[in-house]
Amino acid sequence: MDVLIVDDSSVMRKILTRSLRQSNLDIGEIIEASDGEEALNKIKENSVQLVLCDVNMPKLNGLEFVKKVKENNISPDTKIIMVTSEGGLDTVNQAVENGAKGFIVKPFSAEDFKKKIEHLCAA
């Protein structure tokens, strides 16, 4: 499974990459984007099966990114999972309404991360 990681923090992108590699999931290529605008271009150019996306980012935030992907029917089979420290119910509901499959709240353990990814990808 090829993955697009979208986060304005290079440190968080490295943590997510390491978590994916350590998860023993069948991970192929990992592509990175630093904001939603860059992510839109990357998802159009690359066939990815999973997107891990932060909510708070410059230019185009994660909720706007998910909404644009859904509205424009870009990569409709790709599962988008929000990864953020904002675990408020309103944010979760908005992300799911916009097309996200689920939500992972930071901080997370490697085991929790793996279980959540497996559960959301199976759904």
Coordinates of N, CA and C in Angstrom, one line a residue:
M1 N 0.8 -1.2 0.0 CA 0.0 0.0 0.0 C 0.9 1.2 0.0
D2 N 0.7 2.1 -1.0 CA 1.4 3.4 -1.0 C 0.7 4.4 -0.2
V3 N 1.5 5.3 0.5 CA 0.9 6.2 1.5 C 1.4 7.6 1.2
L4 N 0.5 8.6 1.4 CA 0.8 10.0 1.3 C 0.7 10.5 2.7
I5 N 1.8 11.1 3.3 CA 1.7 11.7 4.6 C 1.7 13.2 4.4
V6 N 0.7 13.9 5.0 CA 0.5 15.3 4.8 C 0.6 16.0 6.2
D7 N 1.7 16.7 6.4 CA 1.8 17.4 7.7 C 2.9 18.5 7.5
D8 N 2.6 19.7 8.1 CA 3.5 20.8 7.9 C 4.8 20.6 8.8
S9 N 4.8 19.7 9.7 CA 5.9 19.4 10.6 C 6.7 18.3 10.0
S10 N 8.0 18.6 9.6 CA 8.9 17.5 9.1 C 9.1 16.5 10.2
V11 N 9.2 16.9 11.4 CA 9.4 15.9 12.5 C 8.2 14.9 12.6
M12 N 7.0 15.4 12.5 CA 5.8 14.6 12.5 C 5.8 13.6 11.3
R13 N 6.2 14.1 10.1 CA 6.2 13.3 8.9 C 7.2 12.1 9.2
K14 N 8.3 12.4 9.8 CA 9.3 11.4 10.1 C 8.7 10.4 11.1
I15 N 8.0 10.9 12.1 CA 7.4 10.0 13.1 C 6.4 9.1 12.5
L16 N 5.6 9.6 11.6 CA 4.6 8.8 10.9 C 5.2 7.8 10.0
T17 N 6.2 8.2 9.3 CA 7.0 7.3 8.4 C 7.5 6.1 9.2
R18 N 8.2 6.4 10.3 CA 8.8 5.4 11.2 C 7.7 4.5 11.7
S19 N 6.6 5.1 12.2 CA 5.5 4.3 12.7 C 4.9 3.3 11.6
L20 N 4.8 3.8 10.4 CA 4.3 2.9 9.3 C 5.3 1.8 9.1
R21 N 6.6 2.1 9.0 CA 7.6 1.1 8.7 C 7.7 0.1 9.8
Q22 N 7.5 0.5 11.1 CA 7.5 -0.4 12.2 C 6.2 -1.2 12.4
S23 N 5.2 -0.9 11.7 CA 3.9 -1.5 11.9 C 3.7 -2.9 11.4
N24 N 4.7 -3.3 10.5 CA 4.6 -4.6 9.8 C 3.4 -4.7 8.9
L25 N 2.8 -3.5 8.5 CA 1.8 -3.5 7.5 C 2.5 -3.5 6.1
D26 N 1.8 -3.9 5.1 CA 2.4 -4.0 3.8 C 2.5 -2.6 3.1
I27 N 3.5 -1.9 3.5 CA 3.7 -0.5 3.1 C 4.7 -0.4 1.9
G28 N 4.3 0.2 0.9 CA 5.1 0.4 -0.3 C 5.8 1.8 -0.2
E29 N 5.6 2.6 -1.2 CA 6.2 3.9 -1.3 C 5.5 4.9 -0.3
I30 N 6.3 5.7 0.4 CA 5.7 6.8 1.3 C 6.1 8.1 0.6
I31 N 5.1 8.9 0.3 CA 5.2 10.2 -0.3 C 4.9 11.2 0.8
E32 N 5.6 12.4 0.8 CA 5.3 13.4 1.8 C 4.8 14.7 1.1
A33 N 4.0 15.4 1.8 CA 3.6 16.8 1.5 C 3.5 17.6 2.7
S34 N 3.9 18.9 2.6 CA 3.9 19.8 3.8 C 2.7 20.6 4.0
D35 N 1.7 20.5 3.1 CA 0.5 21.2 3.3 C -0.6 20.6 2.3
G36 N -1.8 21.0 2.5 CA -2.9 20.5 1.7 C -2.8 20.8 0.2
E37 N -2.3 21.9 -0.1 CA -2.1 22.3 -1.5 C -1.1 21.4 -2.2
E38 N 0.0 21.2 -1.6 CA 1.0 20.3 -2.1 C 0.4 18.8 -2.2
A39 N -0.3 18.5 -1.2 CA -0.9 17.1 -1.1 C -1.9 16.9 -2.3
L40 N -2.7 17.9 -2.6 CA -3.6 17.8 -3.8 C -2.8 17.5 -5.0
N41 N -1.7 18.1 -5.2 CA -0.9 17.8 -6.4 C -0.3 16.4 -6.4
K42 N 0.1 16.0 -5.2 CA 0.8 14.7 -5.0 C -0.3 13.6 -5.2
I43 N -1.5 13.8 -4.7 CA -2.5 12.7 -4.8 C -3.0 12.6 -6.3
K44 N -2.9 13.7 -7.0 CA -3.3 13.6 -8.5 C -2.2 12.9 -9.3
E45 N -0.9 13.1 -8.9 CA 0.2 12.6 -9.6 C 0.6 11.1 -9.3
N46 N 0.1 10.7 -8.1 CA 0.6 9.4 -7.6 C -0.7 8.5 -7.2
S47 N -0.6 7.2 -7.4 CA -1.6 6.3 -7.0 C -1.3 5.9 -5.5
V48 N -2.1 6.4 -4.6 CA -1.9 6.1 -3.2 C -3.1 5.5 -2.7
Q49 N -3.0 4.5 -1.7 CA -4.1 3.8 -1.2 C -4.5 4.4 0.2
L50 N -3.6 5.2 0.8 CA -3.8 5.7 2.1 C -3.2 7.1 2.3
V51 N -4.0 8.0 2.9 CA -3.4 9.3 3.2 C -3.6 9.6 4.7
L52 N -2.5 9.9 5.3 CA -2.4 10.3 6.7 C -2.3 11.9 6.7
C53 N -3.3 12.6 7.2 CA -3.3 14.0 7.0 C -3.5 14.8 8.3
D54 N -2.7 15.8 8.6 CA -2.9 16.7 9.7 C -4.1 17.6 9.4
V55 N -4.6 18.2 10.5 CA -5.7 19.2 10.3 C -5.1 20.6 10.1
N56 N -4.3 21.0 11.1 CA -3.8 22.4 11.1 C -2.6 22.5 10.2
M57 N -2.7 23.2 9.0 CA -1.6 23.4 8.2 C -1.8 24.7 7.4
P58 N -0.7 25.3 6.9 CA -0.8 26.5 6.1 C -1.4 26.2 4.7
K59 N -1.8 27.3 4.0 CA -2.3 27.3 2.7 C -3.6 26.6 2.6
L60 N -3.7 25.3 2.8 CA -4.9 24.5 2.7 C -4.9 23.5 3.8
N61 N -5.8 23.7 4.8 CA -5.7 22.8 6.0 C -6.3 21.4 5.6
G62 N -6.1 20.5 6.6 CA -6.5 19.1 6.3 C -8.0 18.9 6.0
L63 N -8.9 19.7 6.7 CA -10.3 19.5 6.4 C -10.6 20.0 5.0
E64 N -10.0 21.1 4.6 CA -10.2 21.7 3.3 C -9.7 20.7 2.2
F65 N -8.5 20.1 2.5 CA -7.9 19.1 1.6 C -8.9 17.9 1.4
V66 N -9.4 17.4 2.5 CA -10.3 16.2 2.4 C -11.6 16.6 1.6
K67 N -12.1 17.8 1.8 CA -13.3 18.3 1.1 C -13.0 18.4 -0.4
K68 N -11.9 19.0 -0.8 CA -11.5 19.1 -2.2 C -11.4 17.8 -2.9
V69 N -10.7 16.8 -2.2 CA -10.5 15.5 -2.7 C -11.9 14.9 -3.0
K70 N -12.8 15.0 -2.1 CA -14.2 14.4 -2.2 C -15.0 15.1 -3.3
E71 N -15.0 16.4 -3.3 CA -15.8 17.2 -4.2 C -15.3 17.0 -5.6
N72 N -14.0 16.8 -5.8 CA -13.5 16.7 -7.2 C -13.3 15.2 -7.6
N73 N -13.8 14.3 -6.7 CA -13.7 12.9 -7.0 C -12.3 12.4 -7.3
I74 N -11.3 13.0 -6.6 CA -9.9 12.6 -6.8 C -9.6 11.4 -6.0
S75 N -9.1 10.4 -6.7 CA -8.7 9.2 -6.0 C -9.8 8.6 -5.0
P76 N -11.0 8.3 -5.6 CA -12.1 8.0 -4.7 C -11.9 6.7 -3.8
D77 N -11.0 5.8 -4.2 CA -10.8 4.6 -3.4 C -9.7 4.8 -2.3
T78 N -9.1 5.9 -2.3 CA -8.1 6.2 -1.3 C -8.7 6.5 0.1
K79 N -8.2 5.8 1.1 CA -8.7 6.1 2.5 C -7.9 7.2 3.1
I80 N -8.6 8.2 3.6 CA -7.9 9.3 4.2 C -8.2 9.3 5.7
I81 N -7.1 9.3 6.5 CA -7.2 9.3 7.9 C -6.5 10.6 8.5
M82 N -7.3 11.3 9.3 CA -6.8 12.5 9.9 C -5.9 12.1 11.1
V83 N -4.7 12.8 11.2 CA -3.8 12.6 12.3 C -3.6 13.9 12.9
T84 N -4.1 14.2 14.1 CA -4.0 15.5 14.7 C -4.1 15.5 16.2
S85 N -3.7 16.6 16.8 CA -3.8 16.7 18.2 C -5.2 17.3 18.6
E86 N -6.0 17.7 17.5 CA -7.3 18.2 17.7 C -8.3 17.0 17.7
G87 N -8.7 16.5 18.9 CA -9.6 15.4 18.9 C -11.0 15.8 19.2
G88 N -11.4 17.1 19.1 CA -12.7 17.5 19.4 C -13.7 16.8 18.5
L89 N -14.9 16.6 19.1 CA -16.0 15.9 18.3 C -16.4 16.6 17.1
D90 N -16.4 18.0 17.1 CA -16.8 18.8 15.9 C -15.8 18.6 14.8
T91 N -14.5 18.6 15.1 CA -13.5 18.3 14.1 C -13.6 16.9 13.5
V92 N -13.7 15.9 14.4 CA -13.9 14.6 13.9 C -15.1 14.4 13.0
N93 N -16.2 15.0 13.4 CA -17.4 14.9 12.6 C -17.2 15.6 11.2
Q94 N -16.6 16.8 11.3 CA -16.4 17.5 10.0 C -15.5 16.8 9.1
A95 N -14.4 16.2 9.6 CA -13.5 15.4 8.8 C -14.2 14.2 8.1
V96 N -15.0 13.5 8.9 CA -15.7 12.4 8.3 C -16.8 12.8 7.3
E97 N -17.5 13.9 7.6 CA -18.5 14.5 6.7 C -17.8 14.9 5.4
N98 N -16.5 15.3 5.5 CA -15.8 15.8 4.3 C -15.2 14.6 3.5
G99 N -15.2 13.4 4.1 CA -14.7 12.2 3.4 C -13.6 11.4 4.1
A100 N -13.2 11.8 5.2 CA -12.2 11.1 5.9 C -12.8 9.7 6.5
K101 N -11.9 8.7 6.5 CA -12.4 7.4 7.0 C -12.3 7.4 8.5
G102 N -11.5 8.2 9.1 CA -11.3 8.1 10.6 C -10.3 9.1 11.1
F103 N -9.9 8.9 12.3 CA -9.1 9.9 13.0 C -8.1 9.2 14.0
I104 N -6.9 9.7 14.0 CA -5.9 9.2 15.0 C -5.5 10.5 15.8
V105 N -5.6 10.4 17.1 CA -5.2 11.6 17.9 C -3.8 11.4 18.4
K106 N -3.0 12.5 18.2 CA -1.6 12.6 18.7 C -1.7 13.0 20.2
P107 N -0.8 12.5 21.0 CA 0.2 11.5 20.7 C -0.4 10.1 20.7
F108 N 0.3 9.2 20.0 CA -0.2 7.8 19.9 C 1.0 6.9 20.1
S109 N 0.7 5.7 20.5 CA 1.8 4.7 20.7 C 1.9 3.9 19.3
A110 N 3.0 3.3 19.1 CA 3.2 2.5 17.8 C 2.1 1.4 17.7
E111 N 1.8 0.8 18.8 CA 0.8 -0.3 18.8 C -0.6 0.3 18.5
D112 N -1.0 1.4 19.2 CA -2.3 2.0 18.9 C -2.4 2.5 17.5
F113 N -1.3 3.0 17.0 CA -1.3 3.5 15.6 C -1.5 2.3 14.6
K114 N -0.8 1.2 14.8 CA -1.0 0.1 13.9 C -2.4 -0.4 14.0
K115 N -3.0 -0.6 15.2 CA -4.3 -1.1 15.3 C -5.3 -0.2 14.6
K116 N -5.2 1.1 14.8 CA -6.1 2.0 14.2 C -6.0 2.0 12.6
I117 N -4.8 2.0 12.1 CA -4.6 1.9 10.7 C -5.2 0.6 10.1
E118 N -4.9 -0.5 10.8 CA -5.5 -1.8 10.3 C -7.0 -1.8 10.3
H119 N -7.6 -1.2 11.4 CA -9.1 -1.2 11.5 C -9.7 -0.3 10.5
L120 N -9.1 0.9 10.2 CA -9.7 1.9 9.3 C -9.5 1.4 7.8
C121 N -8.4 0.7 7.6 CA -8.1 0.2 6.2 C -9.0 -1.0 5.9
A122 N -9.4 -1.7 6.9 CA -10.3 -2.9 6.7 C -11.7 -2.4 6.5
A123 N -12.1 -1.3 7.0 CA -13.5 -0.8 6.9 C -13.8 -0.4 5.5

